[in-house]
Coordinates of C-alpha atoms in Angstrom, one line a residue:
Chain W
X1050 CA 0.0 0.0 0.0
X1051 CA 1.2 3.5 -0.8
X1052 CA 1.4 5.2 2.5
X1053 CA 2.7 8.5 1.1
X1054 CA 0.4 11.5 1.1
X1055 CA -0.4 12.9 -2.4
X1056 CA 2.3 15.0 -4.1
X1057 CA 1.7 18.6 -5.0
X1058 CA 3.8 20.7 -7.3
X1059 CA 4.7 24.1 -5.8
X1060 CA 4.9 27.3 -7.8
X1061 CA 6.4 30.4 -6.3
X1062 CA 6.3 34.1 -7.3
X1063 CA 9.3 36.0 -6.0
X1064 CA 8.0 39.5 -6.5
X1065 CA 4.6 40.9 -7.6
X1066 CA 4.4 41.0 -11.4
X1067 CA 7.0 38.2 -11.9
X1068 CA 5.9 34.8 -13.2
X1069 CA 5.2 31.8 -10.9
X1070 CA 8.1 29.3 -11.1
X1071 CA 8.0 25.7 -10.2
X1072 CA 10.3 25.3 -7.2
X1073 CA 9.7 21.7 -6.2
X1074 CA 7.0 19.5 -4.6
X1075 CA 5.5 18.8 -1.2
X1076 CA 3.5 16.0 0.2
X1077 CA 0.3 16.8 2.1
X1078 CA -3.1 15.4 2.9
X1079 CA -5.0 18.1 1.0
X1080 CA -4.6 21.4 -0.9
X1081 CA -4.7 23.8 2.1
X1082 CA -2.2 21.8 4.0
X1083 CA 0.0 21.6 0.9
X1084 CA 0.0 25.3 0.6
X1085 CA 1.0 25.7 4.3
X1086 CA 3.7 23.1 3.8
X1087 CA 5.0 24.8 0.7
X1088 CA 5.3 28.0 2.7
X1089 CA 7.4 26.2 5.3
X1090 CA 9.6 24.3 2.9
X1091 CA 10.2 27.0 0.3
X1092 CA 9.6 30.4 1.9
X1093 CA 11.4 30.4 5.2
X1094 CA 14.0 33.0 4.0
X1095 CA 13.8 34.1 0.4
X1096 CA 11.4 36.7 -0.9
X1097 CA 8.0 35.5 -1.9
X1098 CA 4.9 37.3 -3.1
X1099 CA 2.6 34.4 -3.8
X1100 CA 2.4 30.6 -3.8
X1101 CA 0.4 28.1 -5.8
X1102 CA 0.2 24.3 -5.3
X1103 CA -1.3 21.8 -7.7
X1104 CA -1.9 18.1 -7.2
X1105 CA 0.6 16.2 -9.4
X1106 CA -2.1 14.3 -11.2
X1107 CA -3.8 17.6 -12.3
X1108 CA -0.7 18.6 -14.4
X1109 CA -0.7 17.4 -18.0
X1110 CA 2.7 17.5 -19.5
X1111 CA 3.9 17.3 -23.0
X1112 CA 7.5 17.6 -24.3
X1113 CA 8.5 18.6 -27.8
X1114 CA 9.1 14.9 -28.7
X1115 CA 5.7 13.9 -27.4
X1116 CA 4.2 16.7 -29.3
X1117 CA 5.7 15.4 -32.5
X1118 CA 4.1 12.0 -31.9
X1119 CA 0.7 13.3 -30.8
X1120 CA -2.7 12.1 -32.0
X1121 CA -4.4 15.3 -33.3
X1122 CA -7.8 13.6 -32.9
X1123 CA -7.3 13.5 -29.2
X1124 CA -7.0 17.3 -29.1
X1125 CA -10.5 18.1 -29.9
X1126 CA -12.0 17.7 -26.5
X1127 CA -15.5 17.2 -25.3
X1128 CA -17.7 18.8 -22.7
X1129 CA -17.6 22.4 -21.5
X1130 CA -14.8 24.9 -21.9
X1131 CA -12.6 25.9 -18.9
X1132 CA -9.5 27.9 -18.2
X1133 CA -6.1 26.2 -18.2
X1134 CA -3.0 27.7 -16.8
X1135 CA 0.1 27.2 -19.0
X1136 CA 3.7 26.6 -17.7
X1137 CA 6.6 26.4 -20.1
X1138 CA 10.1 25.1 -19.7
X1139 CA 12.1 27.4 -21.8
X1140 CA 15.5 25.9 -21.6
X1141 CA 17.0 22.9 -19.7
X1142 CA 18.5 25.1 -16.9
X1143 CA 15.2 26.8 -16.1
X1144 CA 12.2 25.7 -14.1
X1145 CA 8.8 25.6 -15.6
X1146 CA 7.4 29.1 -15.5
X1147 CA 3.9 30.5 -15.8
X1148 CA 3.4 31.9 -19.3
X1149 CA -0.4 32.4 -19.6
X1150 CA -3.8 30.9 -19.9
X1151 CA -5.9 29.2 -22.6
X1152 CA -9.5 28.2 -22.7
X1153 CA -10.1 24.6 -23.8
X1154 CA -12.5 21.6 -23.5
X1155 CA -9.7 19.2 -22.4
X1156 CA -6.1 19.1 -21.2
X1157 CA -5.1 17.8 -24.7
X1158 CA -6.9 20.6 -26.4
X1159 CA -5.3 23.0 -23.9
X1160 CA -1.8 21.7 -24.8
X1161 CA -2.5 22.1 -28.5
X1162 CA -3.6 25.7 -27.9
X1163 CA -0.7 26.4 -25.6
X1164 CA 2.0 25.2 -28.0
X1165 CA 0.4 27.4 -30.6
X1166 CA 0.5 30.5 -28.4
X1167 CA 3.5 30.1 -26.2
X1168 CA 6.1 27.9 -28.0
X1169 CA 8.7 30.6 -27.9
X1170 CA 12.1 29.5 -29.2
X1171 CA 13.6 27.1 -26.8
X1172 CA 10.5 25.8 -25.1
X1173 CA 11.0 22.0 -24.5
X1174 CA 8.1 21.1 -22.3
X1175 CA 4.6 22.6 -21.6
X1176 CA 2.4 21.8 -18.6
X1177 CA -1.3 22.7 -18.5
X1178 CA -3.4 22.7 -15.3
X1179 CA -7.1 23.4 -15.0
X1180 CA -7.3 26.8 -13.2
X1181 CA -9.9 25.5 -10.8
X1182 CA -7.4 22.9 -9.5
X1183 CA -4.9 25.5 -8.2
X1184 CA -4.7 26.3 -4.5
X1185 CA -3.4 29.8 -4.2
X1186 CA -2.2 31.9 -1.3
X1187 CA -4.4 35.0 -0.9
X1188 CA -3.1 38.5 -0.8
X1189 CA -4.3 38.7 2.8
X1190 CA -1.9 35.9 3.6
X1191 CA 1.1 37.9 2.4
X1192 CA 1.9 39.7 5.6
X1193 CA 1.7 36.7 7.9
X1194 CA 3.2 34.2 5.5
X1195 CA 5.9 36.0 3.6
X1196 CA 6.8 39.2 5.5
X1197 CA 8.4 37.7 8.6
X1198 CA 11.0 36.0 6.3
X1199 CA 12.2 39.4 5.1
X1200 CA 13.5 40.5 8.5
X1201 CA 15.6 37.3 9.0
X1202 CA 19.1 36.7 7.9
X1203 CA 19.8 33.6 5.9
X1204 CA 22.8 31.9 7.3
X1205 CA 24.6 29.0 5.8
X1206 CA 25.3 26.2 8.3
X1207 CA 29.0 27.0 8.0
X1208 CA 28.3 30.3 9.7
X1209 CA 27.9 28.5 13.0
X1210 CA 31.1 27.3 14.5
X1211 CA 29.5 24.3 16.1
X1212 CA 31.8 21.7 14.6
X1213 CA 35.1 23.5 15.1
X1214 CA 34.1 24.5 18.6
X1215 CA 33.2 20.9 19.5
X1216 CA 36.5 19.8 18.1
X1217 CA 38.3 22.3 20.3
X1218 CA 36.3 21.3 23.4
X1219 CA 37.1 17.6 22.7
X1220 CA 40.8 18.3 22.2
X1221 CA 40.9 20.2 25.5
X1222 CA 39.2 17.3 27.2
X1223 CA 41.6 14.8 25.7
X1224 CA 44.5 17.0 27.1
X1225 CA 42.9 17.2 30.5
X1226 CA 42.3 13.4 30.5
X1227 CA 45.8 12.7 29.2
Chain S
X371 CA 12.1 50.1 40.2
X372 CA 8.5 50.7 41.3
X373 CA 6.0 48.0 42.1
X374 CA 4.2 48.3 38.8
X375 CA 7.3 47.7 36.8
X376 CA 8.3 44.8 39.0
X377 CA 4.9 43.2 38.4
X378 CA 5.1 43.8 34.6
X379 CA 8.6 42.3 34.5
X380 CA 7.4 39.2 36.3
X381 CA 4.4 38.9 34.0
X382 CA 6.5 39.2 30.8
X383 CA 9.0 36.7 32.2
X384 CA 6.1 34.2 32.5
X385 CA 5.1 34.7 28.9
X386 CA 8.7 34.4 27.7
X387 CA 9.1 31.1 29.7
X388 CA 5.9 29.9 28.1
X389 CA 7.2 30.5 24.6
X390 CA 10.7 29.0 25.4
X391 CA 9.5 25.8 27.1
X392 CA 6.9 25.2 24.4
X393 CA 9.5 25.8 21.7
X394 CA 11.8 23.3 23.3
X395 CA 9.2 20.7 23.5
X396 CA 8.3 21.2 19.9
X397 CA 11.9 21.2 18.8
X398 CA 12.1 17.6 20.2
X399 CA 10.2 16.6 17.0
X400 CA 13.0 17.9 14.8
X401 CA 14.2 14.8 12.8
X402 CA 11.2 12.8 14.2
X403 CA 8.2 14.4 12.5
X404 CA 5.7 12.1 10.7
X405 CA 6.9 13.3 7.3
X406 CA 9.7 15.6 6.2
X407 CA 7.4 18.6 5.4
X408 CA 5.5 18.4 8.7
X409 CA 8.9 18.1 10.5
X410 CA 10.2 21.2 8.8
X411 CA 7.0 23.1 9.5
X412 CA 6.9 22.4 13.2
X413 CA 10.7 23.1 13.5
X414 CA 10.0 26.5 11.9
X415 CA 7.3 27.2 14.4
X416 CA 9.5 26.2 17.3
X417 CA 12.2 28.6 16.0
X418 CA 9.6 31.4 15.7
X419 CA 8.4 30.8 19.3
X420 CA 12.0 30.9 20.5
X421 CA 12.4 34.2 18.7
X422 CA 9.3 35.5 20.5
X423 CA 10.8 34.3 23.8
X424 CA 14.0 36.2 23.0
X425 CA 12.0 39.4 22.4
X426 CA 10.1 39.0 25.7
X427 CA 13.2 38.1 27.7
X428 CA 14.7 41.2 26.2
X429 CA 11.8 43.3 27.5
X430 CA 12.1 41.6 30.9
X431 CA 15.8 42.4 31.1
X432 CA 15.2 46.0 30.1
X433 CA 12.5 46.4 32.7
X434 CA 14.7 45.2 35.5
X435 CA 17.8 47.0 34.2
X436 CA 19.7 44.0 33.2
X437 CA 21.8 43.6 30.0
X438 CA 19.4 42.9 27.1
X439 CA 22.0 41.0 25.1
X440 CA 23.3 38.6 27.7
X441 CA 20.7 38.3 30.4
X442 CA 18.2 36.1 28.3
X443 CA 20.9 33.4 28.0
X444 CA 21.4 33.6 31.8
X445 CA 17.7 33.2 32.3
X446 CA 17.3 30.2 30.0
X447 CA 20.5 28.3 30.7
X448 CA 21.3 28.9 34.3
X449 CA 18.0 29.1 36.2
X450 CA 16.7 26.2 38.2
X451 CA 13.3 24.7 37.6
X452 CA 11.5 26.5 40.5
X453 CA 12.6 29.9 39.1
X454 CA 10.9 29.3 35.7
X455 CA 7.5 31.1 35.5
X456 CA 6.0 29.1 32.6
X457 CA 2.6 27.4 33.0
X458 CA 2.7 23.6 33.4
X459 CA 0.8 22.8 30.2
X460 CA 3.9 23.7 28.1
X461 CA 6.3 21.5 30.0
X462 CA 4.3 18.3 29.6
X463 CA 6.1 15.7 27.5
X464 CA 5.4 16.1 23.8
X465 CA 3.2 13.1 23.6
X466 CA 2.0 12.0 20.1
X467 CA 1.6 14.3 17.1
X468 CA -2.0 15.0 18.0
X469 CA -1.1 16.1 21.5
X470 CA 1.7 18.3 20.2
X471 CA -0.6 20.0 17.6
X472 CA -3.5 20.5 20.0
X473 CA -1.2 22.1 22.5
X474 CA 0.3 24.3 19.8
X475 CA -3.3 25.2 18.8
X476 CA -4.1 26.2 22.4
X477 CA -1.0 28.4 22.5
X478 CA -1.7 30.0 19.1
X479 CA -5.3 30.9 20.2
X480 CA -3.9 32.3 23.5
X481 CA -1.3 34.4 21.6
X482 CA -4.0 35.5 19.2
X483 CA -6.3 37.0 21.8
X484 CA -3.5 38.3 24.0
X485 CA -1.6 40.0 21.2
X486 CA -4.8 41.5 19.8
X487 CA -5.2 43.2 23.2
X488 CA -1.5 44.0 23.7
X489 CA -1.1 46.0 20.5
X490 CA -3.2 48.6 22.2
X491 CA -1.3 48.4 25.5
X492 CA -0.5 51.7 27.3
X493 CA 3.0 50.3 27.6
X494 CA 4.7 51.4 24.4
X495 CA 7.5 48.8 24.3
X496 CA 5.0 45.9 24.8
X497 CA 2.7 47.3 22.2
X498 CA 5.5 47.4 19.7
X499 CA 6.7 43.9 20.5
X500 CA 3.1 42.6 20.2
X501 CA 2.7 44.1 16.8
X502 CA 5.9 42.4 15.6
X503 CA 5.0 38.9 17.0
X504 CA 1.3 39.1 15.9
X505 CA 2.2 38.8 12.2
X506 CA 3.9 35.5 12.6
X507 CA 1.3 34.2 15.0
X508 CA -1.4 34.5 12.4
X509 CA 0.4 31.9 10.3
X510 CA 0.9 29.6 13.3
X511 CA -2.8 29.8 14.1
X512 CA -3.8 28.8 10.6
X513 CA -1.2 25.9 10.7
X514 CA -2.3 24.4 14.0
X515 CA -6.0 25.0 13.5
X516 CA -5.9 23.2 10.1
X517 CA -4.2 20.2 11.6
X518 CA -6.5 20.0 14.6
X519 CA -9.5 20.0 12.3
X520 CA -7.9 17.2 10.0
X521 CA -7.0 15.0 12.9
X522 CA -10.4 15.4 14.6
X523 CA -12.2 14.5 11.4
X524 CA -9.6 12.1 10.0
X525 CA -9.5 8.4 11.0
X526 CA -11.1 6.8 14.1
X527 CA -7.6 6.5 15.4
X528 CA -6.6 10.1 14.9
X529 CA -9.8 11.2 16.4
X530 CA -9.4 9.0 19.5
X531 CA -5.8 10.2 20.0
X532 CA -6.9 13.8 19.8
X533 CA -9.7 13.2 22.3
X534 CA -7.1 11.6 24.7
X535 CA -4.9 14.6 24.2
X536 CA -7.7 17.0 25.0
X537 CA -8.6 15.1 28.1
X538 CA -4.9 15.4 29.3
X539 CA -4.5 19.1 28.3
X540 CA -7.8 20.6 29.4
X541 CA -7.2 20.4 33.2
X542 CA -4.1 22.5 32.7
X543 CA -5.8 25.4 31.0
X544 CA -7.0 27.4 34.0
X545 CA -3.4 28.1 35.1
X546 CA -2.9 30.0 31.8
X547 CA -5.4 32.6 33.0
X548 CA -4.6 32.9 36.7
X549 CA -4.3 36.5 37.8
X550 CA -2.1 36.5 40.8
X551 CA -0.2 39.9 41.1
X552 CA -1.6 41.3 37.8
X553 CA -4.4 43.6 39.0
X554 CA -2.3 46.7 39.2
X555 CA -0.8 46.4 35.7
X556 CA -4.2 45.5 34.3
X557 CA -5.7 48.6 35.9
X558 CA -2.8 50.6 34.5
X559 CA -3.7 49.4 30.9
X560 CA -0.4 47.7 30.4
X561 CA -1.7 44.1 30.0
X562 CA -5.2 42.7 29.3
X563 CA -7.2 41.1 32.2
X564 CA -6.7 37.3 32.4
X565 CA -10.5 36.9 32.9
X566 CA -11.2 38.8 29.6
X567 CA -8.6 36.7 27.8
X568 CA -10.0 33.5 29.3
X569 CA -13.4 34.4 28.0
X570 CA -12.2 35.3 24.5
X571 CA -10.0 32.2 24.3
X572 CA -12.7 29.8 25.4
X573 CA -15.2 31.3 23.0
X574 CA -12.8 30.6 20.1
X575 CA -11.5 27.2 21.2
X576 CA -14.8 25.8 22.4
X577 CA -16.4 26.8 19.1
X578 CA -13.7 24.9 17.1
X579 CA -13.7 21.8 19.4
X580 CA -17.5 21.7 19.2
X581 CA -17.5 22.0 15.4
X582 CA -15.1 19.1 15.0
X583 CA -17.1 17.0 17.5
X584 CA -14.6 16.6 20.3
X585 CA -15.8 16.3 23.9
X586 CA -14.6 18.9 26.3
X587 CA -13.9 17.5 29.8
X588 CA -16.0 19.4 32.4
X589 CA -14.0 19.5 35.6
X590 CA -11.4 22.0 36.5
X591 CA -9.0 21.2 39.3
X592 CA -7.2 23.5 41.8
X593 CA -5.1 26.0 39.9
X594 CA -1.5 26.1 40.9
X595 CA 0.4 29.4 40.8
X596 CA 3.0 30.0 38.1
X597 CA 6.3 28.7 39.4
X598 CA 4.9 25.4 40.6
X599 CA 6.0 22.7 38.2
X600 CA 5.7 19.1 37.4
X601 CA 8.7 16.8 37.4
X602 CA 8.8 17.1 33.6
X603 CA 10.3 20.5 33.7
X604 CA 13.4 19.2 35.5
X605 CA 14.2 16.6 32.9
X606 CA 13.4 19.1 30.1
X607 CA 15.9 21.6 31.6
X608 CA 18.5 18.9 32.1
X609 CA 18.6 18.5 28.3
X610 CA 18.1 22.2 27.4
X611 CA 20.8 23.4 29.8
X612 CA 23.4 20.6 29.6
X613 CA 25.8 21.9 27.0
X614 CA 25.6 25.5 28.3
X615 CA 26.4 24.3 31.8
X616 CA 29.1 21.9 30.8
X617 CA 30.9 24.6 28.7
X618 CA 30.0 28.0 30.3
X619 CA 30.8 30.9 28.1
X620 CA 31.0 28.8 24.9
X621 CA 29.4 30.5 21.9
X622 CA 28.5 29.6 18.4

């Protein structure tokens, strides 16, 4: 039995007006807890203006290679239209970033529209997510969630002399004992 | 130093000790949380509460004319158990995850109602500190509240465990609102009245516990004064103070 909680992809906006970037994943029992966990795992120190989390299974991914082998028939879609958010991976060193939205009847149809609109040079993978599946931090959360991190210094673990200090203490002890 | 200032210093020391002892208990989960993300989250909160303790110890030091930089370390690492002013509820062993989170939730609701009153304190220094701490506490409250709701409404086991935790924690609640020695600084408008806080706290907490279907135990036992402790504080301090006492003056 899989005892892991579901996995959520985390998207973080560093400053107002900048795109949301995929920064990793968290496990959590549900969307609200995933959002809270994302805050704790990814926003303890660096700047953050907004967070989104999306259940992994709600992301539909397509690479350039997969795009070449697609079945165009599958891209028509049935049912009612809805908004999909589009993330593009623009080169292999960059994370997926938010590039815009499309309206479509299915994830496949959304991918097709997204490649048409957002396939800037270098895009290798596109993700689409139904907008209603996104759990987003609210503007009102900003102060409590993100502001406290701004006042705190980020210190690399090497900043703390713990190891060298413990070596000194042990060396002194060894001398005393000897 | 006048009597009023002495009373305030004592009161703030109690709050600082509350934060410090709870933070230490929660820090015991570091590396032992149920999953990595929850472990990181609770560790963050423990660090935040330690930060709040540091601010309050600083105010205490300032009020009694001690050194704001060095005196907090003296208080934490070199006092004996009977000199700690924390309420007993925070020193109880960390128990299971449900116990820890329900206790954290009690703390966050207490901070919420107290800080809300303290930002309007006639004591300027306290009002400023309260405003600073309140921001972070909003997040803590959302964190612990969300988990209490999930555990209460989760599986029969999580619900049973949370009910057991509630039965153990509830008798220790009245001590949080005892008012010995506070009347003068309440009248002066420096700190909110414990009776008002108790009412505001109970309103919020009982409403949530009721909504998630937990049964609140009825009886309240004799309320010990702050400074009276269980044996658990002694073993907690043994761990918390060991390195500092073995290597006095060491710093990192």
